[in-house]
Coordinates of C-alpha atoms and ligand atoms in Angstrom, one line a residue:
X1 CA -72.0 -240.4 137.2
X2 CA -75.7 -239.5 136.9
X3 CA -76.2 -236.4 134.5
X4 CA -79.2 -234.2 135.7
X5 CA -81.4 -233.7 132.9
X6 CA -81.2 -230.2 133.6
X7 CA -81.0 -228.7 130.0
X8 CA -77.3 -226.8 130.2
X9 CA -78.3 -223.9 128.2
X10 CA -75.8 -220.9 128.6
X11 CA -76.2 -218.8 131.6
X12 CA -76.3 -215.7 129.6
X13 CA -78.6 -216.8 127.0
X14 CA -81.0 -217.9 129.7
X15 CA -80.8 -215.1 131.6
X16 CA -81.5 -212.8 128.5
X17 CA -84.8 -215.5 127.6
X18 CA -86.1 -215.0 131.0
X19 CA -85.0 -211.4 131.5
X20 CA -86.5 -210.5 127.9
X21 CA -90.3 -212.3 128.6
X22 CA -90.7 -211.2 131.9
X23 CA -89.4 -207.9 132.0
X24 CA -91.7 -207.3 128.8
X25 CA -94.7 -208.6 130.3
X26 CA -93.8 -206.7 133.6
X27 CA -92.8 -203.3 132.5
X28 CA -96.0 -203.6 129.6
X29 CA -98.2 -203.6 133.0
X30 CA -96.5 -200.9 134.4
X31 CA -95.8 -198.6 132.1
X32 CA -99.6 -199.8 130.5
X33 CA -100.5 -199.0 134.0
X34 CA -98.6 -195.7 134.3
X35 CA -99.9 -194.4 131.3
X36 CA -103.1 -194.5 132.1
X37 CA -102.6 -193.0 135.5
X38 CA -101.1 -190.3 133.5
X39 CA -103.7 -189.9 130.8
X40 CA -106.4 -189.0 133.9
X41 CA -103.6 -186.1 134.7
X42 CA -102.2 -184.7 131.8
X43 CA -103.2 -183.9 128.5
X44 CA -99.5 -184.8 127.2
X45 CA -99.5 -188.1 128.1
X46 CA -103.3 -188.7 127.2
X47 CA -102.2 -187.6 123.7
X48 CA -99.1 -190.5 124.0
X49 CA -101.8 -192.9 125.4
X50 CA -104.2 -192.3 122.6
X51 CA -101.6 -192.8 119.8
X52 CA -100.5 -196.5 121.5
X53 CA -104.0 -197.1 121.1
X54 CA -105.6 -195.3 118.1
X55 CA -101.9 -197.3 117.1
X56 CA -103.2 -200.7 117.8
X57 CA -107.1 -199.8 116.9
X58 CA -107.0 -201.8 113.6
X59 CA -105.6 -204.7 115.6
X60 CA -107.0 -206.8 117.5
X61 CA -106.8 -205.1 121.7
X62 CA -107.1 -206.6 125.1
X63 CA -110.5 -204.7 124.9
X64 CA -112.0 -206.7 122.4
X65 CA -111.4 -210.0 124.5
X66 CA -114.5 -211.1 126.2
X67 CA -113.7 -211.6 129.3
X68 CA -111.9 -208.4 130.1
X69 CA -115.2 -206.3 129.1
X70 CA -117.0 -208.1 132.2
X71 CA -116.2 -205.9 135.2
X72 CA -114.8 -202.5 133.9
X73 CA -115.8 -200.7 131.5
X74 CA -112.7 -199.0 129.6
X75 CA -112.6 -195.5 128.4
X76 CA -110.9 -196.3 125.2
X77 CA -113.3 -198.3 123.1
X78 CA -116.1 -197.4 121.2
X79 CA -118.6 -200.2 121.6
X80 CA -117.9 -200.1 125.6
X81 CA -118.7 -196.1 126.5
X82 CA -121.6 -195.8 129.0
X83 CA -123.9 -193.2 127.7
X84 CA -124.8 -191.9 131.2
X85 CA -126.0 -188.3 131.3
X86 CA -124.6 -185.6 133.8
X87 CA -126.4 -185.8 136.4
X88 CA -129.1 -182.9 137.2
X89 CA -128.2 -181.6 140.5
X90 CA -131.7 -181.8 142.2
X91 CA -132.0 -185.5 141.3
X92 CA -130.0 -187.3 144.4
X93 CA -129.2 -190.7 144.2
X94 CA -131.7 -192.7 147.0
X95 CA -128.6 -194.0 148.7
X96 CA -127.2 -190.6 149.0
X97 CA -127.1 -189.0 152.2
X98 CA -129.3 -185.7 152.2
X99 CA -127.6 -183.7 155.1
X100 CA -124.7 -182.9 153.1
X101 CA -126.6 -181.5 150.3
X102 CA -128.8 -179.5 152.9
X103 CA -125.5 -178.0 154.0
X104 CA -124.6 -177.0 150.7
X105 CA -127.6 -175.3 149.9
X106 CA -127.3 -173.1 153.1
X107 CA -123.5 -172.4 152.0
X108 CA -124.2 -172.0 148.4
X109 CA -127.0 -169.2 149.5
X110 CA -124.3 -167.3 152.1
X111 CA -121.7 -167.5 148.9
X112 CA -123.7 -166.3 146.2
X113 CA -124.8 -163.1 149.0
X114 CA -121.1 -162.2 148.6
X115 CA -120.6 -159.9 145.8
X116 CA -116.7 -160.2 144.8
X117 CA -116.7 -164.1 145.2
X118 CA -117.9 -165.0 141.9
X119 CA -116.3 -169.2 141.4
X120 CA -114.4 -169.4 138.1
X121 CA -116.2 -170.9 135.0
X122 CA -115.2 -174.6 135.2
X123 CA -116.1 -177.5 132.4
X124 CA -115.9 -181.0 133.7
X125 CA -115.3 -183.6 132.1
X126 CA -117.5 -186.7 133.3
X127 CA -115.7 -190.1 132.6
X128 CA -118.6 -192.0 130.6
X129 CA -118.6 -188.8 128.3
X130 CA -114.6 -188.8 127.9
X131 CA -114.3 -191.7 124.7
X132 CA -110.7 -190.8 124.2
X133 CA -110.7 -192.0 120.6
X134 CA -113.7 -189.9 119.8
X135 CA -111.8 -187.1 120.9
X136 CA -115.0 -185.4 122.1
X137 CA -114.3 -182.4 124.1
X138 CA -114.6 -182.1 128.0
X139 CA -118.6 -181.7 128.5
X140 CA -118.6 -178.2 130.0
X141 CA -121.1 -178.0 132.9
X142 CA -122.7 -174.6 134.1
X143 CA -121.0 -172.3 136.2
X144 CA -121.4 -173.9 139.5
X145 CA -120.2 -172.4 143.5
X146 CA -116.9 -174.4 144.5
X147 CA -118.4 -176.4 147.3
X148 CA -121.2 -177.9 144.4
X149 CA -118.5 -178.6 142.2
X150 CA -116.8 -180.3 145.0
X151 CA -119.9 -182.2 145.3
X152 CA -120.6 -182.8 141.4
X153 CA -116.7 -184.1 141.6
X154 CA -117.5 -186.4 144.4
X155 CA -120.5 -188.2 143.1
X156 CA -118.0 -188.4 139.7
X157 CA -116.7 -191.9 138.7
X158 CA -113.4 -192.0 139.9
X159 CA -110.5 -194.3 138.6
X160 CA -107.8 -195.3 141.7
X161 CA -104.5 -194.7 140.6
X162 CA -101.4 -197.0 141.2
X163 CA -98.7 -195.5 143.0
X164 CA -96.0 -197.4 141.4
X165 CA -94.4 -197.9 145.1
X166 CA -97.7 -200.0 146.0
X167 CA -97.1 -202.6 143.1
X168 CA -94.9 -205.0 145.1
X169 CA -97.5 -205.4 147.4
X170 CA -100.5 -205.6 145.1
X171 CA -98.2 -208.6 143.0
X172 CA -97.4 -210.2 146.5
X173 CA -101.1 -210.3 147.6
X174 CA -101.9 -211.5 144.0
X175 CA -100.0 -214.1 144.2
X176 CA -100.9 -215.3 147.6
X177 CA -97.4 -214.6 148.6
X178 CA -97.4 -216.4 151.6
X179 CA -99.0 -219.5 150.0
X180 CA -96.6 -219.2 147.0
X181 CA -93.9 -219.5 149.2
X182 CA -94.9 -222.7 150.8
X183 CA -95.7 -224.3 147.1
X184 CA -92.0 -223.3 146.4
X185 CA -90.7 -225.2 150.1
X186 CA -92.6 -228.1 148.9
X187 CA -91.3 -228.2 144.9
X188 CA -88.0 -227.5 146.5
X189 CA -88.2 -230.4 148.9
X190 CA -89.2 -232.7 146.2
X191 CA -86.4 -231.9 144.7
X192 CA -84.1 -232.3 147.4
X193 CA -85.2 -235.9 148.1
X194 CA -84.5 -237.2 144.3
X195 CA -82.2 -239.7 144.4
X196 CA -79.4 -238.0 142.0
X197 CA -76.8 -235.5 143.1
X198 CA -77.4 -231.9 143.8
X199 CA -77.3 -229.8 141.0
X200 CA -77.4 -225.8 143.2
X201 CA -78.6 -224.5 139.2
X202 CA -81.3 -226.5 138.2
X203 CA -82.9 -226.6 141.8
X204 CA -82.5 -222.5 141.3
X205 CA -84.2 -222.7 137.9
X206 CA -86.8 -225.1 139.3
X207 CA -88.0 -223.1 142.0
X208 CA -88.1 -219.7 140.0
X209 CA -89.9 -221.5 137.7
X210 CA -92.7 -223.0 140.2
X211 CA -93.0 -219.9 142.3
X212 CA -93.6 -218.0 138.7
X213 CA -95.9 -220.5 137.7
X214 CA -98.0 -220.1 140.8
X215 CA -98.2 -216.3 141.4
X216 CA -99.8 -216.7 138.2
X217 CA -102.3 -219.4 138.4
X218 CA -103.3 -217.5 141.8
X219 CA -103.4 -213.6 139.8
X220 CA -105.9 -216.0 137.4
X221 CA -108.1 -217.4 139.7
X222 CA -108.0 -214.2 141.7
X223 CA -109.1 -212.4 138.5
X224 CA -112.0 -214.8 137.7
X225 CA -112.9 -214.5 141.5
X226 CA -113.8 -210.4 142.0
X227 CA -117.5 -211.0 142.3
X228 CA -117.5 -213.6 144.6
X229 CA -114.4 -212.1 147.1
X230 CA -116.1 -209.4 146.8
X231 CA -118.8 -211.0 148.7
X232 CA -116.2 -212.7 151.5
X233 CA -114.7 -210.7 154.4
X234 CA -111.7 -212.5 154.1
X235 CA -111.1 -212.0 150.6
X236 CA -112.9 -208.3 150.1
X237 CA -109.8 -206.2 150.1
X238 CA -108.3 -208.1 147.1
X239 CA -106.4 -205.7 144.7
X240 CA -108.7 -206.4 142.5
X241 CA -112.0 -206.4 144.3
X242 CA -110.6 -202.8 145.5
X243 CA -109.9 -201.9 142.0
X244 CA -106.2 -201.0 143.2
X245 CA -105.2 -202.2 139.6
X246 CA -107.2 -203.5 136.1
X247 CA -108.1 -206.7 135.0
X248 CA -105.6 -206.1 132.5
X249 CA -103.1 -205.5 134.6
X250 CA -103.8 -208.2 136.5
X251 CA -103.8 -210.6 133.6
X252 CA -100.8 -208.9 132.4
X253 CA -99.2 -209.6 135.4
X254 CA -100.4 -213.2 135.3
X255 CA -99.0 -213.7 131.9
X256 CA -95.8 -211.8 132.8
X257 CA -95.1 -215.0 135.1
X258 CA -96.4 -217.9 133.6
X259 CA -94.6 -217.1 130.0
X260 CA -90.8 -216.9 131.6
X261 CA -92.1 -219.5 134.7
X262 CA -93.0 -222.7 131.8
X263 CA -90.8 -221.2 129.5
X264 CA -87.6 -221.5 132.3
X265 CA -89.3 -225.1 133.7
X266 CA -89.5 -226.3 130.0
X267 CA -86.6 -225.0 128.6
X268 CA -83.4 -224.6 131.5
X269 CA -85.0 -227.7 133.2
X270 CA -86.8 -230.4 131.3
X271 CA -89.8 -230.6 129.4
X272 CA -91.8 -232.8 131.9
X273 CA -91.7 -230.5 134.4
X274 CA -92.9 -227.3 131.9
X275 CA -95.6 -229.5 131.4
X276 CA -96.4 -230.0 134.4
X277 CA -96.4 -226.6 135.6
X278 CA -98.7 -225.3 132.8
X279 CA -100.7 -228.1 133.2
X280 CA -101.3 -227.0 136.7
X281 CA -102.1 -224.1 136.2
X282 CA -104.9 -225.4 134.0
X283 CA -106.4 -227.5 136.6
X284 CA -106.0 -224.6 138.9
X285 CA -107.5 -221.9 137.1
X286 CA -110.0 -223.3 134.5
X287 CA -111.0 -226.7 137.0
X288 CA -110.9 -225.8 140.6
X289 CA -111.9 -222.2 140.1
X290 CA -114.8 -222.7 138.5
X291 CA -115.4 -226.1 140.7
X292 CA -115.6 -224.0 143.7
X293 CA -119.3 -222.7 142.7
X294 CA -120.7 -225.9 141.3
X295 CA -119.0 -228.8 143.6
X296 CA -117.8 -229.7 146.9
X297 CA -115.5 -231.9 144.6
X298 CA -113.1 -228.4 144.1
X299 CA -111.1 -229.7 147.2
X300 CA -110.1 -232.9 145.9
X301 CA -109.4 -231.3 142.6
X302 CA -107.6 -228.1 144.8
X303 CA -105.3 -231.0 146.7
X304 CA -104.2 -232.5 143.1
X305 CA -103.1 -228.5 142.4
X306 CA -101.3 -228.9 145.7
X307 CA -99.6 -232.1 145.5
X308 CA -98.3 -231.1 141.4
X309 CA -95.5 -229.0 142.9
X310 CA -93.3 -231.6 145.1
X311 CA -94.0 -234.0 141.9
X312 CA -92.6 -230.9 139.5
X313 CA -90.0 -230.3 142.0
X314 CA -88.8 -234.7 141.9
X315 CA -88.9 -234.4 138.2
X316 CA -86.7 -231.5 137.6
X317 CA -84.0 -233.9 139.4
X318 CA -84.8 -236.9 137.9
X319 CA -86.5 -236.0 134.6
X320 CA -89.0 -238.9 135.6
X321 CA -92.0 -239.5 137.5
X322 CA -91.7 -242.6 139.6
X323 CA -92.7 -243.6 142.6
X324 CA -90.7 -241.6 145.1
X325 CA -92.7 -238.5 142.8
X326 CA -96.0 -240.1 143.8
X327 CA -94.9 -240.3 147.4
X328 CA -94.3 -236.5 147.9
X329 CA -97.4 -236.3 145.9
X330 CA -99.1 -237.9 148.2
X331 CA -98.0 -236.3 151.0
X332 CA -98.9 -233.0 150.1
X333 CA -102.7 -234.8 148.6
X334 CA -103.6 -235.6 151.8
X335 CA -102.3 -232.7 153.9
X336 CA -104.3 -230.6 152.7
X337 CA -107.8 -231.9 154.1
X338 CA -107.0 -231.7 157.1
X339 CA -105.3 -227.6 156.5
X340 CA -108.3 -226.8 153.8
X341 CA -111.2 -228.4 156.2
X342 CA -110.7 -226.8 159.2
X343 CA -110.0 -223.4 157.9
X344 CA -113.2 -223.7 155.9
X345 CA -115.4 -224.6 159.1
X346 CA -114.5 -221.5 160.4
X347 CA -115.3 -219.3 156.7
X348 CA -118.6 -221.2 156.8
X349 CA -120.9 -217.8 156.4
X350 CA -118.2 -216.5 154.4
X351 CA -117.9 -219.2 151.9
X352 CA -122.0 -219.9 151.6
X353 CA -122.8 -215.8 151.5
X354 CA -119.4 -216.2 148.4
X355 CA -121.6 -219.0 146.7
X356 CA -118.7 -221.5 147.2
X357 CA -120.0 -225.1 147.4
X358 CA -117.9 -226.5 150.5
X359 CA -117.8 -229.3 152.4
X360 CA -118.1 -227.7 155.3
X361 CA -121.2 -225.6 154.2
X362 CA -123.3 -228.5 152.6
X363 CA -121.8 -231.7 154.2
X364 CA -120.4 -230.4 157.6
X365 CA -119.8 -234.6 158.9
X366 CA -117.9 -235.4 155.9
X367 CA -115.7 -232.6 156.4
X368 CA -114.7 -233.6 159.7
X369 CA -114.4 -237.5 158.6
X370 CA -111.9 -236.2 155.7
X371 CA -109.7 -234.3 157.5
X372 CA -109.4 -237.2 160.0
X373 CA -109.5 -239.4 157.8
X374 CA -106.3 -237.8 155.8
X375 CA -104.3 -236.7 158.7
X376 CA -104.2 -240.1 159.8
X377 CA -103.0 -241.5 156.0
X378 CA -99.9 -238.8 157.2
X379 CA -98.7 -241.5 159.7
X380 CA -99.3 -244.4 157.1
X381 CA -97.6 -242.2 154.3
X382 CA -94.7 -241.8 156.5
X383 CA -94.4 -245.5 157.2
X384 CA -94.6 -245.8 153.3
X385 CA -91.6 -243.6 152.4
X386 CA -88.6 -246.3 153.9
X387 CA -90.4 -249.2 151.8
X388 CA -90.0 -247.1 148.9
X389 CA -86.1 -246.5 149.5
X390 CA -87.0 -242.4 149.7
X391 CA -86.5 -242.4 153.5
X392 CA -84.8 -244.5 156.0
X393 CA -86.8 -245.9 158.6
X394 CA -85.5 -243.6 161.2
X395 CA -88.3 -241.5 159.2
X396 CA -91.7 -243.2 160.3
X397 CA -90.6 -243.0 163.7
X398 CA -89.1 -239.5 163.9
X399 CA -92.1 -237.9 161.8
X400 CA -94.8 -240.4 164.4
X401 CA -95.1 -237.3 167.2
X402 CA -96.4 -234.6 164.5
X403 CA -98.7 -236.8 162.7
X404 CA -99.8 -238.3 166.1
X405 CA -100.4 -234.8 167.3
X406 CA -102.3 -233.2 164.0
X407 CA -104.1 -236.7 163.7
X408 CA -105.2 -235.8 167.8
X409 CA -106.6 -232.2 166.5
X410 CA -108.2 -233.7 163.6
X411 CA -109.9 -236.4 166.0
X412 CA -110.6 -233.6 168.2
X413 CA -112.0 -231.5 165.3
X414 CA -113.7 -234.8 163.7
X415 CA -116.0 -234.8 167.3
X416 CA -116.1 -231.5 168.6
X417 CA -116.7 -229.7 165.5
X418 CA -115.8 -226.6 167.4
X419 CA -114.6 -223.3 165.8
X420 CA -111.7 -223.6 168.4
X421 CA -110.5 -227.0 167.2
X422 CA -111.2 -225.9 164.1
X423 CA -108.8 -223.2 164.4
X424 CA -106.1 -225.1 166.3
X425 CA -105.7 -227.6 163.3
X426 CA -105.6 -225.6 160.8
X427 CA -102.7 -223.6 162.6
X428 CA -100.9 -227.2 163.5
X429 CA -101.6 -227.4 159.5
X430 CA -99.3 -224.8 158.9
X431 CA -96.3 -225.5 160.9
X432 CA -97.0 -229.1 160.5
X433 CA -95.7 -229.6 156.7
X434 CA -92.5 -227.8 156.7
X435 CA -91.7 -229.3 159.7
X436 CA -92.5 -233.0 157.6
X437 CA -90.7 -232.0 154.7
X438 CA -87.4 -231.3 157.2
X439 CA -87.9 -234.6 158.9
X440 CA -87.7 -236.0 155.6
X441 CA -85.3 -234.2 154.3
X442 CA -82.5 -235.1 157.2
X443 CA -83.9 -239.0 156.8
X444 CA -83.7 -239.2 153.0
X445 CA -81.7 -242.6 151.7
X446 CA -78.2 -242.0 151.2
X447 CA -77.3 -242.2 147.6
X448 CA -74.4 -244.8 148.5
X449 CA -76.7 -246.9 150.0
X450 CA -79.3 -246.8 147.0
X451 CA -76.1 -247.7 144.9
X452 CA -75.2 -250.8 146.8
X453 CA -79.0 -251.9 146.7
X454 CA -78.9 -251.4 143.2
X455 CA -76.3 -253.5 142.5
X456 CA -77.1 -256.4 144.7
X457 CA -80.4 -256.3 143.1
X458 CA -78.6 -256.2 139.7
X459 CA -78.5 -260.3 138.5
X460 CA -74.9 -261.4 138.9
X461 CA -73.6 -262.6 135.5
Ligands
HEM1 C1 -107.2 -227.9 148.6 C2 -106.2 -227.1 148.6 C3 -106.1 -225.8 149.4 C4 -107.1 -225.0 149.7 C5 -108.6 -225.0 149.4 C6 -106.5 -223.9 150.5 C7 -107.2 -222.8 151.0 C8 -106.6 -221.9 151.8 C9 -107.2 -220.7 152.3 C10 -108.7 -220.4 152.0 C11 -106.4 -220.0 153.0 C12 -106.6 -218.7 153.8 C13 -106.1 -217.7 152.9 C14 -106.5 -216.3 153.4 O1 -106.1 -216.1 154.6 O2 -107.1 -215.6 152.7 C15 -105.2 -220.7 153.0 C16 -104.1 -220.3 153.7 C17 -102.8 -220.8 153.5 N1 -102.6 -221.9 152.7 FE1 -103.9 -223.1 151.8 N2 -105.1 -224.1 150.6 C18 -104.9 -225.3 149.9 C19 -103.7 -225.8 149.7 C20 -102.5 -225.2 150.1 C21 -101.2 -225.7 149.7 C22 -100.9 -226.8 148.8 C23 -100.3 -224.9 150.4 C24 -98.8 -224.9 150.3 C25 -98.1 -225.9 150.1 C26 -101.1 -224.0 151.2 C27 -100.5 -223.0 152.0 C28 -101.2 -222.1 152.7 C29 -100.6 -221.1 153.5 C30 -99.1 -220.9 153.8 C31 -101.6 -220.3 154.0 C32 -101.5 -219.1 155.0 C33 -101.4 -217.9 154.0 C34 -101.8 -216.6 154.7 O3 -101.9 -216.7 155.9 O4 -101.9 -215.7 154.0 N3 -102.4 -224.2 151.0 N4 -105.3 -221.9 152.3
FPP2 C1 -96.9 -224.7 139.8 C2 -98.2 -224.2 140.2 C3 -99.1 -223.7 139.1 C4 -98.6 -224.3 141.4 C5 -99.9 -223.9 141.9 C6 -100.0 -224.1 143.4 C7 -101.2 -223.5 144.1 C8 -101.6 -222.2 143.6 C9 -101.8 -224.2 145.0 C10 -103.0 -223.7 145.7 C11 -103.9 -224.8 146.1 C12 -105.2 -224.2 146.4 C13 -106.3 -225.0 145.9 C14 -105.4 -223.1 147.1 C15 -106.7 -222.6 147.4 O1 -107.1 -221.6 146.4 P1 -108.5 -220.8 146.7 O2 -108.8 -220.1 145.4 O3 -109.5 -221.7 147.2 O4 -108.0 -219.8 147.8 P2 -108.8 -218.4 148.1 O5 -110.2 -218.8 148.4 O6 -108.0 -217.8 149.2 O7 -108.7 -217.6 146.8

């Protein structure tokens, strides 16, 4: 009886691993997070944020790491302050809008005729002044009339606060949730069409794992991406191109999944697949990220980030990569032209005013001839999958009408080069591959039958 390499670790002590990483990582960034939402409100918890961090001032802090210094500037670290000065009231910034401050004026004069309103002292504390480990005190800033102070507090540097209710929905949009969730179907369907028996826990621990794995390769390259979504209307209301949360957070986030997503992978499942997973995320974040701005070669890289997760999902089965692997690798390879291609003709502007080097910005023929080129290897694929015992042959010809039909769109793209065809095969894209993987799925080999061929191919003695 075929073992699954599944590693049987103890429910309980596996549960505690993951549990123990991830809910570290998870409640760090929130309660990080929190904190510093409540060191902008009260002076109790500023006092409880600045001894975690006069705490860890000798060691070495997230704020010392290059990369996080790039787009915000933190309050909390000496080297980092801003040294703006307060702002004199008659100096208005060029891009301000002058009627407002006409208004003001007028009101100012009609409060200041009024003898019994006199405003309240106030002191302000500007942001880039506010060095929390210096301690310095609040800047106080000359008796000014409310409405002023309304507008000194408006021009002010403000800091958006989580609400802790909108973190599910900034972690699903950093992960690409929807996207995510197909990676999963697809490791999950690579698992399914192993040739072992069904083991219900290690496909569980598999798919955690990969879904983990890719929320945070995608918070990664979302991070390393802010100044470039910034520049895309499909990508400019990105947590964090809004600033709904930090880079740290982010990055906390993203290590909050990836150490309990390789760790479950490598450790509940087998260590091919933990390597895998971590070595995808590599290639996503650190090849095809930066790829993006340098070559139109990121989408062939980007479809080997694609095609990793049915592999991951065969080898968490199996515990080897063989050919079947390479099949649902293959699959998912060439798939993605044809989805990536014709969603990018229609981001052109987008993708050149980003600085993305794309196909279908720079070489707009051979993105056509690629996505028609690889939505017809779908049908050849499929007449592949029998000859290597992963499908019956009921499979080439049930799976013929949808790679006929996206292989009609991507002809139809291929020589109209039309934002509507465009459109309509990257839609057919979507439904397309699940719909494959189901066809498979219901025409996969029967073990039985895999048995028998084995042994009549096994020399009689
Ligand atoms: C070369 C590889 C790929 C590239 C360049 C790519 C690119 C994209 C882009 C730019 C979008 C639009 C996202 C948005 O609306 O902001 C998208 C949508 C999507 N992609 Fe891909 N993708 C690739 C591979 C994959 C893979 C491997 C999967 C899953 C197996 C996938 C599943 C999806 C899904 C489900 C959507 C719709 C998500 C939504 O509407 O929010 N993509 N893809
Ligand atoms: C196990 C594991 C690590 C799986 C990772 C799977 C994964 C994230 C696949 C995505 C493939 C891909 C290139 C998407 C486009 O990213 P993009 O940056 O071009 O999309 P964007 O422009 O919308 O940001």
């Amino acid at each position: 009886m075929y073992k699954t390499p599944c590693r049987k670790l103890t429910e309980q002590g596996l549960a505690t691993c993951w549990i123990s990483t991830s809910s570290y990582g998870l409640v760090g960034s929130c309660v990080f997070q929190s904190l510093e939402n409540g060191a902008r409100s009260g002076h109790s918890t500023r006092c409880l944020l600045q001894l975690f961090r006069s705490s860890t001032c000798e060691r070495i802090t997230f704020q010392h790491l290059n990369f996080l210094k790039r787009q915000y500037v933190t309050k909390n670290t000496r080297g980092l302050c801003q040294r703006a000065k307060a702002k004199q009231e008659h100096l208005v910034a060029p891009l301000e809008d002058q009627q407002p401050l006409l208004q003001e004026e007028t009101v100012i004069r009609q409060v200041q005729q009024i003898p019994t309103l006199k405003p309240p002292p106030c002191t302000v504390t500007l942001p880039s002044e506010t060095c929390i480990h210096e301690g310095k005190a609040s800047v106080p800033v000359s008796e000014e009339p409310a409405t002023s102070q309304d507008a000194h507090k408006e021009k002010q540097w403000k800091e958006v606060k989580v609400n802790l209710e909108d973190l599910p929905g900034i972690y699903a949009r950093l992960s690409k949730i929807k996207l995510t969730a197909l990676v999963v179907t697809t490791a999950s369907a690579g698992f399914a069409m192993a040739p072992v028996p069904f083991d219900l826990g290690c496909f569980l621990l598999a798919s955690l794992g990969t879904g983990l794995a890719s929320c945070a390769a995608n918070s990664i390259n979302q991070y390393f991406e802010v100044p470039f979504d910034s520049n895309m209307n499909r990508t400019k209301n990105r947590p964090l191109v809004r600033g709904q949360i930090s880079p740290l957070h982010a990055v906390s986030f993203a290590a909050a999944c990836a150490i309990p997503g390789i760790a479950l992978l490598t450790l509940a499942v087998n260590p091919l697949t933990g390597a895998l997973g971590a070595f995808n995320i590599f290639l996503y974040t650190c090849c095809y990220t930066p790829l993006k701005r340098l070559s139109i070669s990121n989408t062939w890289v980007g479809s080997i980030v694609g095609a990793i997760p049915p592999v991951m999902g065969w080898t968490a089965a199996t515990g080897s990569l063989d050919t079947g692997a390479l099949l649902l690798g293959g699959f998912l390879y060439s798939w993605q032209f044809p989805h990536f291609n014709a969603l990018s003709w229609n981001l052109r502007e987008d993708y050149s005013r980003g600085g993305y080097r794309m196909m279908s910005v720079t070489h707009p023929g051979l993105c056509r001839r690629v996505a028609l080129r690889h939505a017809l290897a779908l049908v050849g694929l499929s007449a592949l999958a029998p000859a290597l015992d992963v499908t019956t042959w009921a499979f080439p010809v049930v799976s013929l009408p949808i790679n006929l039909y996206i292989s009609y769109l991507g002809f139809r793209f291929h020589r109209e080069a039309s934002r509507g065809s465009a459109r309509r095969l990257f839609f057919c894209s979507l439904w397309h591959l699940p719909m494959l993987l189901l066809l498979m799925l219901t025409c996969k080999k029967p073990l039985r039958d895999k048995e028998d061929s084995a042994a009549a191919a096994a020399p009689s003695h």
